[in-house]
Amino acid sequence: MYWTKSVLAISFGLLLAHSDLSAQGQAQATAPAAVKPGMYKNPMPVAIGDPYVLYDAPTQTYYMYGTGGGAKDGFGTYSSKDLVNWKPEGQVFRGNIPGSWDVKNFWAPEVYRVKDKYYLFYSADWRHNPSNEEENFRIGVAVADKPTGPFKHLSDKPIFDPGYPIIDANLYIDPSGKMYLYYSRCCYKHPVESEVASWAKKTGLFPEIEESWIYGVELKPDFSGVIGEPVLLLRPPVKMNDPQSEWESRSVTAKEVNRRWTEGSYTFKHGDTYYMMYSANHFGGEHYAVGYATSKSPLGPFKKAENNPVLQKNTPKGGLVTGTGHNSVAFSPDGKQMFCVYHGRTKATGDERVVFIDPMKIQKDGRLVVEGPSTSPKPMPLGKK
């Protein structure tokens, strides 16, 4: 079975200048620690959050983008032929320039190749902020002629304004040609009633629990706006006896923060089923973890999987990794293999987010399985080099 992310060849990129990345950002893409030939070891020597890796068929190269990594008001990129040895290509996009809609907090880039152009989707704080909101995120698009850029703003405004802050853009392009944008409504000023919220209030833990929810909406072919109204696809459980409630509420029950997240979605199709991976819990904490849901339609309804979470910290089992989340999926050039690309932390990296890449598969019964988080040597993703 071949894996299909969309009918578009997907990739991204852009180059402003190597000098635009800090010396620290450049140093992050050094050769990985020595292991036996034909093997590799996590984490990757790239320190970014929200990693997004795609294969660019014209150049037969993988490009990885993410949050941070030394980029100033934008994003850098790294290139690789084997998903293990990454070369820094410099800062690929710069926002917060005169006339731009974006001003700060540039997060979660994803790039897609459409009709020989490369389109960068990302989140940032909107310059238009008459009520002085602390979180004023929207989603915008930039465009380039090649994976190494340079990317330029497609518009002087975000794609659309749903009336609340949004982050974590993800795009799915159906074989029919229709495009769907998925995003997460921020927790900011979004208190939600639930049994978990009632419990937290009753026990004096938190007066309220704010939540982020994942929505989907059809996108105009030129990325200039949306078609129709956004559809709510995923949210944290309302009932405490919901099978998903325990793992999706850990940041609350661990007294970490008064928020429950559903964010960082990534959607692909296998057979006639749409798989939406998502992250729950605080991205800055140890409980960040990944689950997935399935549907027969790109706009749902989606049903969360019984084997969630499929990726989480392994320290309770003697491992070194915590904070695993906000993943993308990288496919082999022939489309037959898939790999979960995500950020996490180890005891050695402390609070710094670093990239992990582990094999991922769909079993015969339709269950999605991630073979991670791993820190021990394993065979190279695409075979021996």
mmCIF file of C-alpha atoms in Angstrom:
data_model
loop_
_atom_site.group_PDB
_atom_site.id
_atom_site.type_symbol
_atom_site.label_atom_id
_atom_site.label_comp_id
_atom_site.label_asym_id
_atom_site.label_seq_id
_atom_site.Cartn_x
_atom_site.Cartn_y
_atom_site.Cartn_z
ATOM 1 C CA MET A 1 0.000 0.000 0.000
ATOM 2 C CA TYR A 2 1.366 3.403 -0.928
ATOM 3 C CA TRP A 3 0.948 6.295 1.500
ATOM 4 C CA THR A 4 -0.753 9.459 0.288
ATOM 5 C CA LYS A 5 -0.417 12.806 2.049
ATOM 6 C CA SER A 6 -2.009 14.659 -0.835
ATOM 7 C CA VAL A 7 -2.067 14.865 -4.595
ATOM 8 C CA LEU A 8 0.564 17.564 -4.344
ATOM 9 C CA ALA A 9 4.221 16.869 -4.037
ATOM 10 C CA ILE A 10 4.974 18.399 -0.653
ATOM 11 C CA SER A 11 8.096 20.199 0.307
ATOM 12 C CA PHE A 12 9.298 23.515 1.528
ATOM 13 C CA GLY A 13 12.214 25.736 1.948
ATOM 14 C CA LEU A 14 13.916 29.043 1.585
ATOM 15 C CA LEU A 15 17.262 30.704 2.002
ATOM 16 C CA LEU A 16 17.822 34.238 3.188
ATOM 17 C CA ALA A 17 21.366 33.777 4.454
ATOM 18 C CA HIS A 18 23.325 31.430 6.666
ATOM 19 C CA SER A 19 24.315 34.441 8.719
ATOM 20 C CA ASP A 20 20.683 35.029 9.685
ATOM 21 C CA LEU A 21 20.802 31.943 11.892
ATOM 22 C CA SER A 22 22.633 32.327 15.171
ATOM 23 C CA ALA A 23 25.876 30.497 15.769
ATOM 24 C CA GLN A 24 23.945 28.283 18.143
ATOM 25 C CA GLY A 25 21.425 27.434 15.439
ATOM 26 C CA GLN A 26 24.216 26.530 13.036
ATOM 27 C CA ALA A 27 25.901 24.288 15.588
ATOM 28 C CA GLN A 28 22.715 22.318 16.095
ATOM 29 C CA ALA A 29 23.030 20.591 12.734
ATOM 30 C CA THR A 30 26.329 18.822 13.233
ATOM 31 C CA ALA A 31 26.955 15.150 12.465
ATOM 32 C CA PRO A 32 25.143 12.736 14.814
ATOM 33 C CA ALA A 33 27.002 10.782 17.482
ATOM 34 C CA ALA A 34 29.040 7.924 16.044
ATOM 35 C CA VAL A 35 27.231 4.590 15.756
ATOM 36 C CA LYS A 36 27.917 1.475 13.737
ATOM 37 C CA PRO A 37 27.625 1.750 9.931
ATOM 38 C CA GLY A 38 24.035 1.458 8.770
ATOM 39 C CA MET A 39 22.690 2.602 12.148
ATOM 40 C CA TYR A 40 21.502 5.885 13.668
ATOM 41 C CA LYS A 41 20.573 7.127 17.098
ATOM 42 C CA ASN A 42 18.069 9.646 18.476
ATOM 43 C CA PRO A 43 17.898 12.483 19.182
ATOM 44 C CA MET A 44 18.894 14.181 15.942
ATOM 45 C CA PRO A 45 21.509 16.969 16.272
ATOM 46 C CA VAL A 46 18.862 19.602 15.509
ATOM 47 C CA ALA A 47 17.332 21.662 18.317
ATOM 48 C CA ILE A 48 13.940 22.926 17.134
ATOM 49 C CA GLY A 49 10.329 22.480 18.159
ATOM 50 C CA ASP A 50 7.389 21.380 16.001
ATOM 51 C CA PRO A 51 9.583 19.680 13.354
ATOM 52 C CA TYR A 52 8.156 19.245 9.893
ATOM 53 C CA VAL A 53 9.994 17.049 7.379
ATOM 54 C CA LEU A 54 8.958 16.584 3.773
ATOM 55 C CA TYR A 55 10.506 14.977 0.736
ATOM 56 C CA ASP A 56 11.092 17.252 -2.260
ATOM 57 C CA ALA A 57 10.954 15.031 -5.347
ATOM 58 C CA PRO A 58 12.613 17.466 -7.827
ATOM 59 C CA THR A 59 15.761 17.705 -5.687
ATOM 60 C CA GLN A 60 15.427 14.228 -4.125
ATOM 61 C CA THR A 61 16.083 15.857 -0.765
ATOM 62 C CA TYR A 62 14.383 16.051 2.627
ATOM 63 C CA TYR A 63 13.935 19.450 4.268
ATOM 64 C CA MET A 64 13.184 19.990 7.935
ATOM 65 C CA TYR A 65 11.594 23.123 9.363
ATOM 66 C CA GLY A 66 10.540 23.999 12.877
ATOM 67 C CA THR A 67 10.129 26.586 15.600
ATOM 68 C CA GLY A 68 13.267 28.290 16.894
ATOM 69 C CA GLY A 69 16.677 26.922 15.965
ATOM 70 C CA GLY A 70 18.270 30.371 15.958
ATOM 71 C CA ALA A 71 15.975 31.958 13.367
ATOM 72 C CA LYS A 72 14.963 35.563 14.013
ATOM 73 C CA ASP A 73 11.276 36.385 13.433
ATOM 74 C CA GLY A 74 10.926 33.424 11.111
ATOM 75 C CA PHE A 75 12.265 29.976 10.312
ATOM 76 C CA GLY A 76 15.408 28.139 9.251
ATOM 77 C CA THR A 77 15.735 24.912 7.321
ATOM 78 C CA TYR A 78 17.944 21.830 7.276
ATOM 79 C CA SER A 79 18.452 19.437 4.366
ATOM 80 C CA SER A 80 19.204 15.710 4.277
ATOM 81 C CA LYS A 81 19.344 12.803 1.859
ATOM 82 C CA ASP A 82 18.860 10.123 4.516
ATOM 83 C CA LEU A 83 16.738 11.650 7.350
ATOM 84 C CA VAL A 84 19.725 11.431 9.710
ATOM 85 C CA ASN A 85 22.567 13.677 8.512
ATOM 86 C CA TRP A 86 21.204 17.228 8.458
ATOM 87 C CA LYS A 87 22.853 20.263 6.868
ATOM 88 C CA PRO A 88 21.823 23.815 7.903
ATOM 89 C CA GLU A 89 20.603 25.836 4.914
ATOM 90 C CA GLY A 90 20.112 29.146 6.705
ATOM 91 C CA GLN A 91 17.069 31.205 7.613
ATOM 92 C CA VAL A 92 14.287 30.529 5.148
ATOM 93 C CA PHE A 93 11.686 33.145 6.006
ATOM 94 C CA ARG A 94 11.694 36.495 7.776
ATOM 95 C CA GLY A 95 8.538 38.094 9.118
ATOM 96 C CA ASN A 96 7.953 41.226 11.180
ATOM 97 C CA ILE A 97 8.967 43.483 8.307
ATOM 98 C CA PRO A 98 7.349 46.775 7.201
ATOM 99 C CA GLY A 99 3.875 46.083 5.859
ATOM 100 C CA SER A 100 3.672 42.488 7.090
ATOM 101 C CA TRP A 101 0.739 41.207 9.113
ATOM 102 C CA ASP A 102 2.964 39.217 11.504
ATOM 103 C CA VAL A 103 4.979 40.657 14.399
ATOM 104 C CA LYS A 104 6.281 37.954 16.780
ATOM 105 C CA ASN A 105 6.066 34.349 18.029
ATOM 106 C CA PHE A 106 6.651 32.583 14.713
ATOM 107 C CA TRP A 107 5.605 28.970 15.254
ATOM 108 C CA ALA A 108 5.020 25.622 13.568
ATOM 109 C CA PRO A 109 5.962 26.028 9.874
ATOM 110 C CA GLU A 110 4.728 23.580 7.242
ATOM 111 C CA VAL A 111 5.497 23.803 3.507
ATOM 112 C CA TYR A 112 3.779 22.312 0.462
ATOM 113 C CA ARG A 113 4.699 22.172 -3.218
ATOM 114 C CA VAL A 114 1.797 23.290 -5.394
ATOM 115 C CA LYS A 115 2.167 23.796 -9.152
ATOM 116 C CA ASP A 116 5.949 24.232 -8.924
ATOM 117 C CA LYS A 117 5.678 26.785 -6.112
ATOM 118 C CA TYR A 118 6.421 26.236 -2.421
ATOM 119 C CA TYR A 119 3.953 27.532 0.160
ATOM 120 C CA LEU A 120 4.883 28.051 3.797
ATOM 121 C CA PHE A 121 2.030 27.930 6.338
ATOM 122 C CA TYR A 122 2.823 29.233 9.821
ATOM 123 C CA SER A 123 1.457 30.862 12.969
ATOM 124 C CA ALA A 124 2.377 34.289 14.356
ATOM 125 C CA ASP A 125 0.914 37.149 16.371
ATOM 126 C CA TRP A 126 -1.223 39.458 14.250
ATOM 127 C CA ARG A 127 -0.167 43.113 14.084
ATOM 128 C CA HIS A 128 -3.841 44.113 14.110
ATOM 129 C CA ASN A 129 -4.626 43.967 17.842
ATOM 130 C CA PRO A 130 -7.033 46.767 18.846
ATOM 131 C CA SER A 131 -8.007 45.120 22.154
ATOM 132 C CA ASN A 132 -4.354 44.404 23.063
ATOM 133 C CA GLU A 133 -4.817 40.647 23.444
ATOM 134 C CA GLU A 134 -1.949 38.755 25.047
ATOM 135 C CA GLU A 135 -2.367 35.954 22.501
ATOM 136 C CA ASN A 136 -3.335 37.213 19.050
ATOM 137 C CA PHE A 137 -2.220 34.358 16.799
ATOM 138 C CA ARG A 138 -3.386 33.852 13.244
ATOM 139 C CA ILE A 139 -2.166 31.737 10.309
ATOM 140 C CA GLY A 140 -0.498 33.094 7.198
ATOM 141 C CA VAL A 141 1.214 31.913 4.011
ATOM 142 C CA ALA A 142 4.490 32.747 2.275
ATOM 143 C CA VAL A 143 5.644 31.570 -1.161
ATOM 144 C CA ALA A 144 8.952 30.668 -2.863
ATOM 145 C CA ASP A 145 10.167 29.257 -6.181
ATOM 146 C CA LYS A 146 12.317 26.508 -4.668
ATOM 147 C CA PRO A 147 12.719 24.597 -1.389
ATOM 148 C CA THR A 148 15.581 26.859 -0.327
ATOM 149 C CA GLY A 149 13.552 30.010 -0.933
ATOM 150 C CA PRO A 150 13.506 32.846 -0.327
ATOM 151 C CA PHE A 151 9.912 32.822 0.953
ATOM 152 C CA LYS A 152 7.921 36.039 0.711
ATOM 153 C CA HIS A 153 4.557 36.920 2.232
ATOM 154 C CA LEU A 154 1.688 35.923 -0.034
ATOM 155 C CA SER A 155 -0.554 38.583 1.530
ATOM 156 C CA ASP A 156 -0.436 41.467 3.994
ATOM 157 C CA LYS A 157 -3.026 39.727 6.157
ATOM 158 C CA PRO A 158 -3.600 36.266 7.621
ATOM 159 C CA ILE A 159 -5.623 33.679 5.687
ATOM 160 C CA PHE A 160 -8.752 34.410 7.715
ATOM 161 C CA ASP A 161 -9.925 35.635 11.096
ATOM 162 C CA PRO A 162 -12.167 33.191 13.001
ATOM 163 C CA GLY A 163 -12.505 35.634 15.888
ATOM 164 C CA TYR A 164 -10.146 33.815 18.249
ATOM 165 C CA PRO A 165 -6.395 33.054 18.266
ATOM 166 C CA ILE A 166 -5.289 30.039 16.185
ATOM 167 C CA ILE A 167 -2.015 28.142 15.670
ATOM 168 C CA ASP A 168 -0.545 24.952 14.165
ATOM 169 C CA ALA A 169 -1.642 25.034 10.533
ATOM 170 C CA ASN A 170 -1.755 21.694 8.716
ATOM 171 C CA LEU A 171 -2.897 21.160 5.139
ATOM 172 C CA TYR A 172 -4.462 18.146 3.456
ATOM 173 C CA ILE A 173 -5.093 18.133 -0.285
ATOM 174 C CA ASP A 174 -7.639 15.576 -1.385
ATOM 175 C CA PRO A 175 -7.279 13.602 -4.643
ATOM 176 C CA SER A 176 -10.293 15.596 -5.823
ATOM 177 C CA GLY A 177 -8.174 18.731 -5.575
ATOM 178 C CA LYS A 178 -10.017 20.188 -2.604
ATOM 179 C CA MET A 179 -7.784 21.643 0.103
ATOM 180 C CA TYR A 180 -8.459 21.456 3.820
ATOM 181 C CA LEU A 181 -6.822 23.572 6.500
ATOM 182 C CA TYR A 182 -6.606 22.185 10.034
ATOM 183 C CA TYR A 183 -5.694 24.381 12.982
ATOM 184 C CA SER A 184 -5.893 24.606 16.755
ATOM 185 C CA ARG A 185 -7.925 27.228 18.585
ATOM 186 C CA CYS A 186 -5.725 28.472 21.425
ATOM 187 C CA CYS A 187 -6.619 27.871 25.068
ATOM 188 C CA TYR A 188 -6.448 31.617 25.652
ATOM 189 C CA LYS A 189 -9.717 32.954 27.102
ATOM 190 C CA HIS A 190 -11.460 29.663 26.305
ATOM 191 C CA PRO A 191 -12.639 28.174 29.629
ATOM 192 C CA VAL A 192 -14.671 24.998 29.093
ATOM 193 C CA GLU A 193 -17.008 23.145 31.427
ATOM 194 C CA SER A 194 -16.157 19.488 31.930
ATOM 195 C CA GLU A 195 -15.962 16.938 34.715
ATOM 196 C CA VAL A 196 -12.221 17.548 34.879
ATOM 197 C CA ALA A 197 -12.825 21.292 35.240
ATOM 198 C CA SER A 198 -15.418 20.680 37.973
ATOM 199 C CA TRP A 199 -13.014 18.376 39.807
ATOM 200 C CA ALA A 200 -10.181 20.917 39.572
ATOM 201 C CA LYS A 201 -12.424 23.680 40.931
ATOM 202 C CA LYS A 202 -13.883 21.523 43.723
ATOM 203 C CA THR A 203 -10.452 20.436 44.941
ATOM 204 C CA GLY A 204 -9.142 24.003 44.842
ATOM 205 C CA LEU A 205 -6.607 23.142 42.170
ATOM 206 C CA PHE A 206 -7.699 25.638 39.489
ATOM 207 C CA PRO A 207 -10.759 27.921 39.258
ATOM 208 C CA GLU A 208 -11.232 27.063 35.584
ATOM 209 C CA ILE A 209 -9.743 24.949 32.807
ATOM 210 C CA GLU A 210 -9.060 26.488 29.397
ATOM 211 C CA GLU A 211 -8.939 24.237 26.337
ATOM 212 C CA SER A 212 -7.657 24.238 22.758
ATOM 213 C CA TRP A 213 -9.710 22.504 20.055
ATOM 214 C CA ILE A 214 -8.833 21.350 16.544
ATOM 215 C CA TYR A 215 -10.939 22.638 13.639
ATOM 216 C CA GLY A 216 -10.986 21.952 9.919
ATOM 217 C CA VAL A 217 -12.186 24.132 7.040
ATOM 218 C CA GLU A 218 -11.995 24.016 3.266
ATOM 219 C CA LEU A 219 -9.368 26.345 1.819
ATOM 220 C CA LYS A 220 -9.604 28.417 -1.340
ATOM 221 C CA PRO A 221 -7.319 27.110 -4.135
ATOM 222 C CA ASP A 222 -5.237 30.309 -4.103
ATOM 223 C CA PHE A 223 -4.921 30.273 -0.275
ATOM 224 C CA SER A 224 -6.613 33.668 -0.076
ATOM 225 C CA GLY A 225 -9.295 32.552 2.361
ATOM 226 C CA VAL A 226 -11.600 29.746 3.438
ATOM 227 C CA ILE A 227 -14.789 28.229 2.049
ATOM 228 C CA GLY A 228 -17.640 27.793 4.490
ATOM 229 C CA GLU A 229 -17.435 27.697 8.271
ATOM 230 C CA PRO A 230 -14.822 25.835 10.352
ATOM 231 C CA VAL A 231 -15.898 22.442 11.737
ATOM 232 C CA LEU A 232 -14.935 21.308 15.247
ATOM 233 C CA LEU A 233 -13.084 18.003 14.844
ATOM 234 C CA LEU A 234 -11.293 17.180 18.111
ATOM 235 C CA ARG A 235 -11.440 18.428 21.698
ATOM 236 C CA PRO A 236 -10.448 17.139 25.148
ATOM 237 C CA PRO A 237 -12.895 14.678 26.771
ATOM 238 C CA VAL A 238 -15.840 16.066 28.736
ATOM 239 C CA LYS A 239 -16.311 13.003 30.966
ATOM 240 C CA MET A 240 -13.673 11.688 33.352
ATOM 241 C CA ASN A 241 -14.568 8.085 32.480
ATOM 242 C CA ASP A 242 -13.792 8.726 28.805
ATOM 243 C CA PRO A 243 -10.896 6.380 27.845
ATOM 244 C CA GLN A 244 -8.945 9.417 26.537
ATOM 245 C CA SER A 245 -9.461 11.548 29.626
ATOM 246 C CA GLU A 246 -6.559 10.301 31.765
ATOM 247 C CA TRP A 247 -3.757 10.906 29.278
ATOM 248 C CA GLU A 248 -5.184 14.118 27.811
ATOM 249 C CA SER A 249 -5.625 15.669 31.278
ATOM 250 C CA ARG A 250 -2.195 14.946 32.771
ATOM 251 C CA SER A 251 -1.043 18.575 32.744
ATOM 252 C CA VAL A 252 -4.070 19.415 34.895
ATOM 253 C CA THR A 253 -4.021 16.411 37.214
ATOM 254 C CA ALA A 254 -0.262 16.825 37.714
ATOM 255 C CA LYS A 255 -0.998 20.397 38.865
ATOM 256 C CA GLU A 256 1.159 21.706 36.015
ATOM 257 C CA VAL A 257 -1.223 24.217 34.446
ATOM 258 C CA ASN A 258 -4.956 24.975 34.136
ATOM 259 C CA ARG A 259 -5.127 24.090 30.442
ATOM 260 C CA ARG A 260 -5.910 21.060 28.287
ATOM 261 C CA TRP A 261 -4.559 21.116 24.745
ATOM 262 C CA THR A 262 -5.578 19.497 21.466
ATOM 263 C CA GLU A 263 -3.058 20.796 18.957
ATOM 264 C CA GLY A 264 -0.285 20.054 16.464
ATOM 265 C CA SER A 265 -2.459 18.064 14.063
ATOM 266 C CA TYR A 266 -1.094 16.169 11.068
ATOM 267 C CA THR A 267 -3.484 14.502 8.611
ATOM 268 C CA PHE A 268 -2.826 11.827 5.992
ATOM 269 C CA LYS A 269 -4.881 9.179 4.209
ATOM 270 C CA HIS A 270 -4.303 5.424 4.190
ATOM 271 C CA GLY A 271 -6.688 3.386 2.070
ATOM 272 C CA ASP A 272 -10.109 4.963 2.561
ATOM 273 C CA THR A 273 -9.343 6.256 6.064
ATOM 274 C CA TYR A 274 -8.135 9.680 7.154
ATOM 275 C CA TYR A 275 -5.696 9.634 10.069
ATOM 276 C CA MET A 276 -5.324 12.773 12.187
ATOM 277 C CA MET A 277 -2.455 12.747 14.656
ATOM 278 C CA TYR A 278 -2.567 15.338 17.452
ATOM 279 C CA SER A 279 -0.758 16.350 20.636
ATOM 280 C CA ALA A 280 -2.201 16.840 24.113
ATOM 281 C CA ASN A 281 -0.925 18.410 27.352
ATOM 282 C CA HIS A 282 1.519 21.285 27.901
ATOM 283 C CA PHE A 283 4.126 21.567 25.142
ATOM 284 C CA GLY A 284 6.644 22.823 27.704
ATOM 285 C CA GLY A 285 6.120 19.974 30.147
ATOM 286 C CA GLU A 286 6.984 16.308 30.479
ATOM 287 C CA HIS A 287 3.463 15.035 29.741
ATOM 288 C CA TYR A 288 3.236 16.230 26.121
ATOM 289 C CA ALA A 289 2.099 13.184 24.122
ATOM 290 C CA VAL A 290 0.639 12.147 20.761
ATOM 291 C CA GLY A 291 -2.612 10.413 19.888
ATOM 292 C CA TYR A 292 -4.633 9.990 16.717
ATOM 293 C CA ALA A 293 -8.191 9.806 15.433
ATOM 294 C CA THR A 294 -9.713 8.394 12.256
ATOM 295 C CA SER A 295 -12.501 9.354 9.868
ATOM 296 C CA LYS A 296 -13.925 8.477 6.479
ATOM 297 C CA SER A 297 -14.142 12.175 5.566
ATOM 298 C CA PRO A 298 -11.568 14.988 5.742
ATOM 299 C CA LEU A 299 -13.973 17.045 7.875
ATOM 300 C CA GLY A 300 -15.003 14.212 10.174
ATOM 301 C CA PRO A 301 -16.493 13.053 12.325
ATOM 302 C CA PHE A 302 -13.199 11.799 13.765
ATOM 303 C CA LYS A 303 -13.051 9.024 16.346
ATOM 304 C CA LYS A 304 -10.121 8.872 18.757
ATOM 305 C CA ALA A 305 -8.169 5.611 18.801
ATOM 306 C CA GLU A 306 -8.335 3.064 21.595
ATOM 307 C CA ASN A 307 -4.536 2.658 21.650
ATOM 308 C CA ASN A 308 -3.842 6.342 22.448
ATOM 309 C CA PRO A 309 -1.396 7.742 23.304
ATOM 310 C CA VAL A 310 0.878 6.292 20.632
ATOM 311 C CA LEU A 311 3.857 8.389 21.704
ATOM 312 C CA GLN A 312 4.671 9.563 25.231
ATOM 313 C CA LYS A 313 7.502 9.910 27.752
ATOM 314 C CA ASN A 314 9.418 6.718 28.523
ATOM 315 C CA THR A 315 10.952 7.732 31.855
ATOM 316 C CA PRO A 316 8.493 5.577 33.864
ATOM 317 C CA LYS A 317 10.029 2.579 32.072
ATOM 318 C CA GLY A 318 13.614 3.641 32.692
ATOM 319 C CA GLY A 319 14.016 5.747 29.545
ATOM 320 C CA LEU A 320 15.413 9.245 29.079
ATOM 321 C CA VAL A 321 12.772 11.012 26.978
ATOM 322 C CA THR A 322 9.932 13.352 28.001
ATOM 323 C CA GLY A 323 7.794 16.010 26.301
ATOM 324 C CA THR A 324 7.219 14.039 23.085
ATOM 325 C CA GLY A 325 4.893 15.815 20.682
ATOM 326 C CA HIS A 326 3.897 18.034 17.749
ATOM 327 C CA ASN A 327 4.812 15.525 15.097
ATOM 328 C CA SER A 328 4.806 15.343 11.355
ATOM 329 C CA VAL A 329 5.257 12.273 9.161
ATOM 330 C CA ALA A 330 8.104 11.746 6.681
ATOM 331 C CA PHE A 331 7.614 9.264 3.853
ATOM 332 C CA SER A 332 10.262 7.299 1.982
ATOM 333 C CA PRO A 333 10.737 8.372 -1.661
ATOM 334 C CA ASP A 334 8.712 5.361 -2.855
ATOM 335 C CA GLY A 335 5.935 6.130 -0.370
ATOM 336 C CA LYS A 336 6.070 2.687 1.245
ATOM 337 C CA GLN A 337 7.691 3.654 4.553
ATOM 338 C CA MET A 338 6.705 6.297 7.061
ATOM 339 C CA PHE A 339 8.497 7.877 9.988
ATOM 340 C CA CYS A 340 7.198 9.897 12.913
ATOM 341 C CA VAL A 341 9.140 13.142 13.283
ATOM 342 C CA TYR A 342 8.647 14.907 16.626
ATOM 343 C CA HIS A 343 10.365 16.933 19.294
ATOM 344 C CA GLY A 344 11.173 15.812 22.805
ATOM 345 C CA ARG A 345 13.565 16.355 25.671
ATOM 346 C CA THR A 346 16.146 14.203 27.424
ATOM 347 C CA LYS A 347 17.965 14.562 30.715
ATOM 348 C CA ALA A 348 20.974 15.750 28.724
ATOM 349 C CA THR A 349 19.114 18.418 26.717
ATOM 350 C CA GLY A 350 17.142 19.786 29.661
ATOM 351 C CA ASP A 351 14.449 22.242 28.561
ATOM 352 C CA GLU A 352 15.742 22.418 24.979
ATOM 353 C CA ARG A 353 13.575 20.654 22.408
ATOM 354 C CA VAL A 354 15.401 18.296 20.060
ATOM 355 C CA VAL A 355 14.248 16.236 17.082
ATOM 356 C CA PHE A 356 13.509 12.507 17.099
ATOM 357 C CA ILE A 357 12.699 10.297 14.090
ATOM 358 C CA ASP A 358 11.225 6.833 14.644
ATOM 359 C CA PRO A 359 9.564 4.275 12.351
ATOM 360 C CA MET A 360 5.776 4.341 12.230
ATOM 361 C CA LYS A 361 3.277 1.932 10.694
ATOM 362 C CA ILE A 362 -0.391 1.134 10.239
ATOM 363 C CA GLN A 363 -1.169 -2.426 11.276
ATOM 364 C CA LYS A 364 -3.575 -4.728 9.430
ATOM 365 C CA ASP A 365 -6.330 -3.861 11.910
ATOM 366 C CA GLY A 366 -5.879 -0.149 11.137
ATOM 367 C CA ARG A 367 -4.073 0.727 14.355
ATOM 368 C CA LEU A 368 -1.325 3.318 14.076
ATOM 369 C CA VAL A 369 1.881 2.443 15.942
ATOM 370 C CA VAL A 370 4.982 4.593 16.562
ATOM 371 C CA GLU A 371 8.160 2.682 17.444
ATOM 372 C CA GLY A 372 9.404 5.288 19.925
ATOM 373 C CA PRO A 373 10.573 7.287 21.666
ATOM 374 C CA SER A 374 13.938 5.623 21.127
ATOM 375 C CA THR A 375 17.485 6.607 22.093
ATOM 376 C CA SER A 376 19.275 3.335 21.332
ATOM 377 C CA PRO A 377 20.875 2.627 17.924
ATOM 378 C CA LYS A 378 18.576 1.337 15.187
ATOM 379 C CA PRO A 379 18.840 0.741 11.421
ATOM 380 C CA MET A 380 19.055 3.823 9.187
ATOM 381 C CA PRO A 381 15.549 4.931 8.120
ATOM 382 C CA LEU A 382 16.187 4.488 4.396
ATOM 383 C CA GLY A 383 18.750 1.671 4.547
ATOM 384 C CA LYS A 384 22.530 1.630 4.860
ATOM 385 C CA LYS A 385 24.609 4.613 3.866
#
